Coordinates of N, CA, C and O in Angstrom, one line a residue:
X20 N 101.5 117.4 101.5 CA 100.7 117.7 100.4 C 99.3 118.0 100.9 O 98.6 117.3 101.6
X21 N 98.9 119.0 100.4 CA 97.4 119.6 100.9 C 96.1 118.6 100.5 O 96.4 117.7 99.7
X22 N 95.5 118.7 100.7 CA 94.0 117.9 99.6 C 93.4 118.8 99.0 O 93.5 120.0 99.3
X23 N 92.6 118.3 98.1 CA 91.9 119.4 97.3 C 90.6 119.4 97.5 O 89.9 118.4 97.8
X24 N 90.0 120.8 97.4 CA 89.0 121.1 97.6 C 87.9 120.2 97.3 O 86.9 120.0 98.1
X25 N 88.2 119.6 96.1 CA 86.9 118.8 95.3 C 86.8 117.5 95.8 O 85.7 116.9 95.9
X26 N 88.3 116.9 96.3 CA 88.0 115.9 97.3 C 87.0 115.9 98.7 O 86.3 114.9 99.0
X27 N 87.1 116.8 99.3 CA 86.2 117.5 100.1 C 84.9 117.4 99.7 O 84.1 116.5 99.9
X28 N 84.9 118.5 99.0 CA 83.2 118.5 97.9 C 82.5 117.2 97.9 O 81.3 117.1 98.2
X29 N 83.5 116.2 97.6 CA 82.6 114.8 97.5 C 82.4 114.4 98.6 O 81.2 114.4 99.0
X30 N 83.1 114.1 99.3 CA 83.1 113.7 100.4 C 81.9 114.2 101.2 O 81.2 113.4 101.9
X31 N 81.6 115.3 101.2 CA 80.4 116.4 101.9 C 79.7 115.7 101.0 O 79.3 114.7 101.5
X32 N 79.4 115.8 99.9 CA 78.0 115.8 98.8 C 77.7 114.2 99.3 O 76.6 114.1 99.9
X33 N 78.6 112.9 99.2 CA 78.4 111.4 99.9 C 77.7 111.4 101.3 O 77.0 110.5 101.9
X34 N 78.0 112.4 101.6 CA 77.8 111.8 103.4 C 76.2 113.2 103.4 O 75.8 113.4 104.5
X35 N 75.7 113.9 102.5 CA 74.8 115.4 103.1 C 73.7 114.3 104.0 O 73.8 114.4 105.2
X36 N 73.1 113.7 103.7 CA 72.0 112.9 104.7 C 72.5 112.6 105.9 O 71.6 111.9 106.6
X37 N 73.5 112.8 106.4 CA 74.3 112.1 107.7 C 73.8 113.2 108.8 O 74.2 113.1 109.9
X38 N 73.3 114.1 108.5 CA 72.8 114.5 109.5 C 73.6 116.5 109.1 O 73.9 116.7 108.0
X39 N 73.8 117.5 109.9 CA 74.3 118.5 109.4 C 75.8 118.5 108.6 O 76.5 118.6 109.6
X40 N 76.5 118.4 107.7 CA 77.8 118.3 107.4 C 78.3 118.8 106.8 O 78.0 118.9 105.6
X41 N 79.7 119.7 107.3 CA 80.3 120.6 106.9 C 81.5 120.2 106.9 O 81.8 119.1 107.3
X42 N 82.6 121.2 106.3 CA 84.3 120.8 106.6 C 84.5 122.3 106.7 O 83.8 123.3 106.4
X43 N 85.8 122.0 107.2 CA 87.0 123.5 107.8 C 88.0 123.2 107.2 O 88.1 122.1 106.7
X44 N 88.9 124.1 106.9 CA 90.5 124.0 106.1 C 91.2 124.1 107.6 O 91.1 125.0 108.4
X45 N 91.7 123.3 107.8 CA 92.7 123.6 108.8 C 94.5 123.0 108.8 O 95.0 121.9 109.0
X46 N 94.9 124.3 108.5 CA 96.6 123.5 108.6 C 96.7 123.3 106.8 O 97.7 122.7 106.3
X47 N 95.8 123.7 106.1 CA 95.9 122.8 104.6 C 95.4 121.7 104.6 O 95.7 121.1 103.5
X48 N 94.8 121.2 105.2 CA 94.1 119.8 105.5 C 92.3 120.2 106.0 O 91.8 121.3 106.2
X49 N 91.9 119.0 106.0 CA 90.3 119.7 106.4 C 89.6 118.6 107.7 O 89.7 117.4 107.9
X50 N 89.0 119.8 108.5 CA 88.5 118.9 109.3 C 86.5 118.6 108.9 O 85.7 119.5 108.7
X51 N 86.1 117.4 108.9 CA 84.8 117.2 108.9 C 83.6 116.9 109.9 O 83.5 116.0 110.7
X52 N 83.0 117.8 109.7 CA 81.7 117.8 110.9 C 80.8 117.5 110.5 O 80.4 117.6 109.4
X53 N 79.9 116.6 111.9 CA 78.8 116.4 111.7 C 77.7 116.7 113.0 O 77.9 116.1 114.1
X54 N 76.8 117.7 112.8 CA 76.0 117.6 113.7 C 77.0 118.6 114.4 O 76.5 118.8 115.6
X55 N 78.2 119.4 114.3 CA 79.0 120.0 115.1 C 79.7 119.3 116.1 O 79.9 119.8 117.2
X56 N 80.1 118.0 115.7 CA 81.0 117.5 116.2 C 82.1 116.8 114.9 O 81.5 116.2 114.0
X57 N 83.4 117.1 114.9 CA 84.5 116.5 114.4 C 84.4 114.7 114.3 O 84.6 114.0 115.3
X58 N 84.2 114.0 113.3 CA 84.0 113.2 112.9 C 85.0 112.4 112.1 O 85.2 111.2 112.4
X59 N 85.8 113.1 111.1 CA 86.5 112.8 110.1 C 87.3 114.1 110.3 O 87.0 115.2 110.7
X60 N 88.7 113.4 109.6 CA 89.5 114.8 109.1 C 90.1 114.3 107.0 O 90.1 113.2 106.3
X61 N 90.3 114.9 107.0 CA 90.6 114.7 104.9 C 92.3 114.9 105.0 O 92.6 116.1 104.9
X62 N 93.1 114.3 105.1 CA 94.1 115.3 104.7 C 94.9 114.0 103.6 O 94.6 112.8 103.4
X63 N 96.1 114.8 102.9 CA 96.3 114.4 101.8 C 95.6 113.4 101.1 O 95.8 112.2 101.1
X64 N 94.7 113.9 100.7 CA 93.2 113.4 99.9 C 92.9 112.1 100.5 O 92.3 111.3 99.8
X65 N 93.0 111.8 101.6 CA 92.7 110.2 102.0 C 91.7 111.1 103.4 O 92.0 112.1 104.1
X66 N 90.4 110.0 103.5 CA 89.6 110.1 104.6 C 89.8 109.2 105.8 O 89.7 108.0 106.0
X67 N 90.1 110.1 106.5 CA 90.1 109.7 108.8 C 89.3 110.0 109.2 O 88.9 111.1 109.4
X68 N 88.4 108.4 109.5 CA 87.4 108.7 110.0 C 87.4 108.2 111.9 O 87.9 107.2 112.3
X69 N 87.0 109.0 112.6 CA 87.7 109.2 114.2 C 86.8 107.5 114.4 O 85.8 107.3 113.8
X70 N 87.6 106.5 115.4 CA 87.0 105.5 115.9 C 86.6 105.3 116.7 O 87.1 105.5 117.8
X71 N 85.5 104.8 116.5 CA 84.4 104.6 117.7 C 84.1 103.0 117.8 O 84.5 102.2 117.0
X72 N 83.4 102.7 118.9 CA 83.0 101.7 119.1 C 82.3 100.9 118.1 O 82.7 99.8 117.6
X73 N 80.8 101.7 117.8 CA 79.6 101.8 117.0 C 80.7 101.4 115.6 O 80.7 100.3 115.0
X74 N 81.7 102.6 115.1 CA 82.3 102.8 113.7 C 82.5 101.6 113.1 O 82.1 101.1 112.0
X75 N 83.5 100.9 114.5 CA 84.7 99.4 113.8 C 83.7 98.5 113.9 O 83.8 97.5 113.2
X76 N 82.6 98.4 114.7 CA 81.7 97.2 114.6 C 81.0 97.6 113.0 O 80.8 96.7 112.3
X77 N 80.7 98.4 112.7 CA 80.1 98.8 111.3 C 81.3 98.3 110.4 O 81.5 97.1 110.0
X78 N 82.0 99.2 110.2 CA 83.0 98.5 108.8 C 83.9 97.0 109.4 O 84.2 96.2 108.5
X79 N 84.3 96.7 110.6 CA 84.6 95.5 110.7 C 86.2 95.1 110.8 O 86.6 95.2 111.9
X80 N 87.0 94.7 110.0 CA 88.5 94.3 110.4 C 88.6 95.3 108.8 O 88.3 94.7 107.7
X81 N 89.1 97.2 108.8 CA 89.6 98.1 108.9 C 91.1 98.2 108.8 O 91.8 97.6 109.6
X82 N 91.7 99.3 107.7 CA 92.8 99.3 108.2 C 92.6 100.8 108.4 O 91.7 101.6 108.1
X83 N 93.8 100.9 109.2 CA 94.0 102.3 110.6 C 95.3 102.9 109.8 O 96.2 102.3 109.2
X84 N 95.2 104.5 110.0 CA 96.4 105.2 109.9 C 96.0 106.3 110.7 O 95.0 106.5 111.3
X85 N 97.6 107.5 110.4 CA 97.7 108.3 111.3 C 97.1 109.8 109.9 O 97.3 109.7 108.7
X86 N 96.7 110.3 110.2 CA 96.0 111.5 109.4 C 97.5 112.1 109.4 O 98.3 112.0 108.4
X87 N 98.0 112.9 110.7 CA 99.0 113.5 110.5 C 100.3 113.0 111.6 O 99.9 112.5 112.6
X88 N 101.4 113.1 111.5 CA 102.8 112.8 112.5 C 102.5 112.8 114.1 O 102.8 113.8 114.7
X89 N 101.9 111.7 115.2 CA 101.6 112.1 116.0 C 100.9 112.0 116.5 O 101.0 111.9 117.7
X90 N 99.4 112.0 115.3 CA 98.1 111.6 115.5 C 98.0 110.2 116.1 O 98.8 109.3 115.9
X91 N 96.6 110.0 117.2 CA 96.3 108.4 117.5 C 95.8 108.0 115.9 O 95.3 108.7 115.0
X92 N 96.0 106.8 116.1 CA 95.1 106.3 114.4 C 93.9 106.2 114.3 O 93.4 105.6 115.2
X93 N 93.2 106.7 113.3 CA 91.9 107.1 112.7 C 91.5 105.2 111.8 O 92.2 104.2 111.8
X94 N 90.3 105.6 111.4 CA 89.9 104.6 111.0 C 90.6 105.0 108.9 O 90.5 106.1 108.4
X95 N 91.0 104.1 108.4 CA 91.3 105.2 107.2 C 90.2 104.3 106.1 O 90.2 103.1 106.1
X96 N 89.5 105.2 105.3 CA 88.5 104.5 104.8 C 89.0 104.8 103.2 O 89.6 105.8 102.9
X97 N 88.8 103.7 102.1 CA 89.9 103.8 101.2 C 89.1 104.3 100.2 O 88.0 103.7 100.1
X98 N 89.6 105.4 99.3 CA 88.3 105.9 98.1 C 87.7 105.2 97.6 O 86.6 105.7 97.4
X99 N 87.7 104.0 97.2 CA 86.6 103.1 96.8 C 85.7 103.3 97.2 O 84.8 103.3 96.5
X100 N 85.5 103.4 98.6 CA 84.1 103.1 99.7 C 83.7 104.2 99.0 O 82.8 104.0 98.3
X101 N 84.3 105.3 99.1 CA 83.7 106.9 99.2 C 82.6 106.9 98.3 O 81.6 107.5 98.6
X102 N 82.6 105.9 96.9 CA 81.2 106.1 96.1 C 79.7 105.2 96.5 O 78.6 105.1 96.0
X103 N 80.2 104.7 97.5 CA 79.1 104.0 98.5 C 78.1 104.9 99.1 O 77.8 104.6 100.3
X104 N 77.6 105.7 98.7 CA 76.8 107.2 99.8 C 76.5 106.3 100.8 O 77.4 106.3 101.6
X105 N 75.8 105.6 101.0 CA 75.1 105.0 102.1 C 75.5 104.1 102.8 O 74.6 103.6 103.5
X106 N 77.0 103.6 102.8 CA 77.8 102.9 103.5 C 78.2 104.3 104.2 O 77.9 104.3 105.4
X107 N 78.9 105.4 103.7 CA 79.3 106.4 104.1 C 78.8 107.5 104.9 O 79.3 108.4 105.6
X108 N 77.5 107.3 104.6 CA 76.7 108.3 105.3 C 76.2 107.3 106.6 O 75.9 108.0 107.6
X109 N 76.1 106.3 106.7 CA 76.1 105.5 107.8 C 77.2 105.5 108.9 O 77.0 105.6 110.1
X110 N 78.4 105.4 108.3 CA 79.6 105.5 109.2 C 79.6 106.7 109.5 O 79.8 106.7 110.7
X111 N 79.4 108.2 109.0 CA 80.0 109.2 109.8 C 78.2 109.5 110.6 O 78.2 110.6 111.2
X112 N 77.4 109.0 110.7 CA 76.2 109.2 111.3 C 76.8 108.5 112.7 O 77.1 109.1 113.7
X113 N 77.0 107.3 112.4 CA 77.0 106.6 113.8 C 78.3 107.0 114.4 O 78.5 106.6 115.6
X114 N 79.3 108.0 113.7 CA 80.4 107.9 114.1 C 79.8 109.5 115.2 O 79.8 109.4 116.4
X115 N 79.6 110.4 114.8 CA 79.1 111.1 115.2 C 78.1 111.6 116.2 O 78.0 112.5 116.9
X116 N 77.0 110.4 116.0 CA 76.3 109.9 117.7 C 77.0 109.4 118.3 O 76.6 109.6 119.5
X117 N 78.0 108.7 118.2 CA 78.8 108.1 119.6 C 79.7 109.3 120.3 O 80.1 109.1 121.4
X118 N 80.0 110.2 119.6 CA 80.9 111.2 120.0 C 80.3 112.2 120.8 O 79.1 112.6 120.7
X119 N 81.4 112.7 122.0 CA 80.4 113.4 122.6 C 80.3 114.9 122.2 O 81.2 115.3 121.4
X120 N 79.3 115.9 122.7 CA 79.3 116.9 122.0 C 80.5 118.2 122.4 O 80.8 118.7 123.5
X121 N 81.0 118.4 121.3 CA 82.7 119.6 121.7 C 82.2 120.4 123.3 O 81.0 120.7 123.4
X122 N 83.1 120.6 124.4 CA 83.1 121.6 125.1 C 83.1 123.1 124.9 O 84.2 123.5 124.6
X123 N 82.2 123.8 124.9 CA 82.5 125.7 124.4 C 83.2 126.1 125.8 O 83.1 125.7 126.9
X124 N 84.1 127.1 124.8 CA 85.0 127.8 125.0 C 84.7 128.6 126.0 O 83.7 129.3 125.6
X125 N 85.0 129.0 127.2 CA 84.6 130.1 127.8 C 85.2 131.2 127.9 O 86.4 130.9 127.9
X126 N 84.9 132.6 128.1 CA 86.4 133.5 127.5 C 86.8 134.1 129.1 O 86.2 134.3 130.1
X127 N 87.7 134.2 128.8 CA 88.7 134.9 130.3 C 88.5 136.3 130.3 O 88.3 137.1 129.3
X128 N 88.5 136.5 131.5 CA 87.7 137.9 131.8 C 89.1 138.3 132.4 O 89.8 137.9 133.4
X129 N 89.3 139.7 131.3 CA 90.2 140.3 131.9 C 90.4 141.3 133.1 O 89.6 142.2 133.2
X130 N 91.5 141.2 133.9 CA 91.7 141.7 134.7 C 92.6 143.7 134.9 O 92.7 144.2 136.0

């Protein structure tokens, strides 16, 4: 099942103080950025937030799932939190300075 857009929406509008924050549709699911690093992913309307050190010492004894079939387990943060802005914009802040910044892509030079 996909998530919906508006789940997204919120989720972005809770966390805008966290520093730059955007999402991608990816696969029917969405991935969330902050600062241009992958932070969270959304998928069937529940939030995965990636675990960090900093993260689990912030929210504390957490329950964990898998976003998608496969996946290592994410931190899963349960909609209730979600109307917390400032519990939430804390977690994907710190989650997002502990992460390091993506590798760019370098393009292959053809031969």
């Amino acid at each position: 099942m996909a998530s919906k857009q508006s789940t997204v929406d919120y989720i972005l509008e809770q966390t805008a103080t966290a520093g730059m924050v955007s999402a991608r549709k990816m696969f029917g699911e969405y991935a969330v950025y902050c600062d241009g690093k992958v932070v969270a992913l959304v998928c069937d309307d529940q939030l995965f937030v990636k675990p960090t050190a900093a993260g689990k010492a912030f929210i504390g004894d957490s329950e964990t799932g898998c976003p998608y079939p496969g996946a290592k387990p994410y931190l899963l943060i349960s909609g209730d939190q979600w109307d917390d802005s400032e519990y939430l914009t804390r977690l994907i802040s710190m989650t997002a300075a502990a992460l390091p910044l993506p590798k760019t892509k370098t393009k292959k030079k053809k031969t």
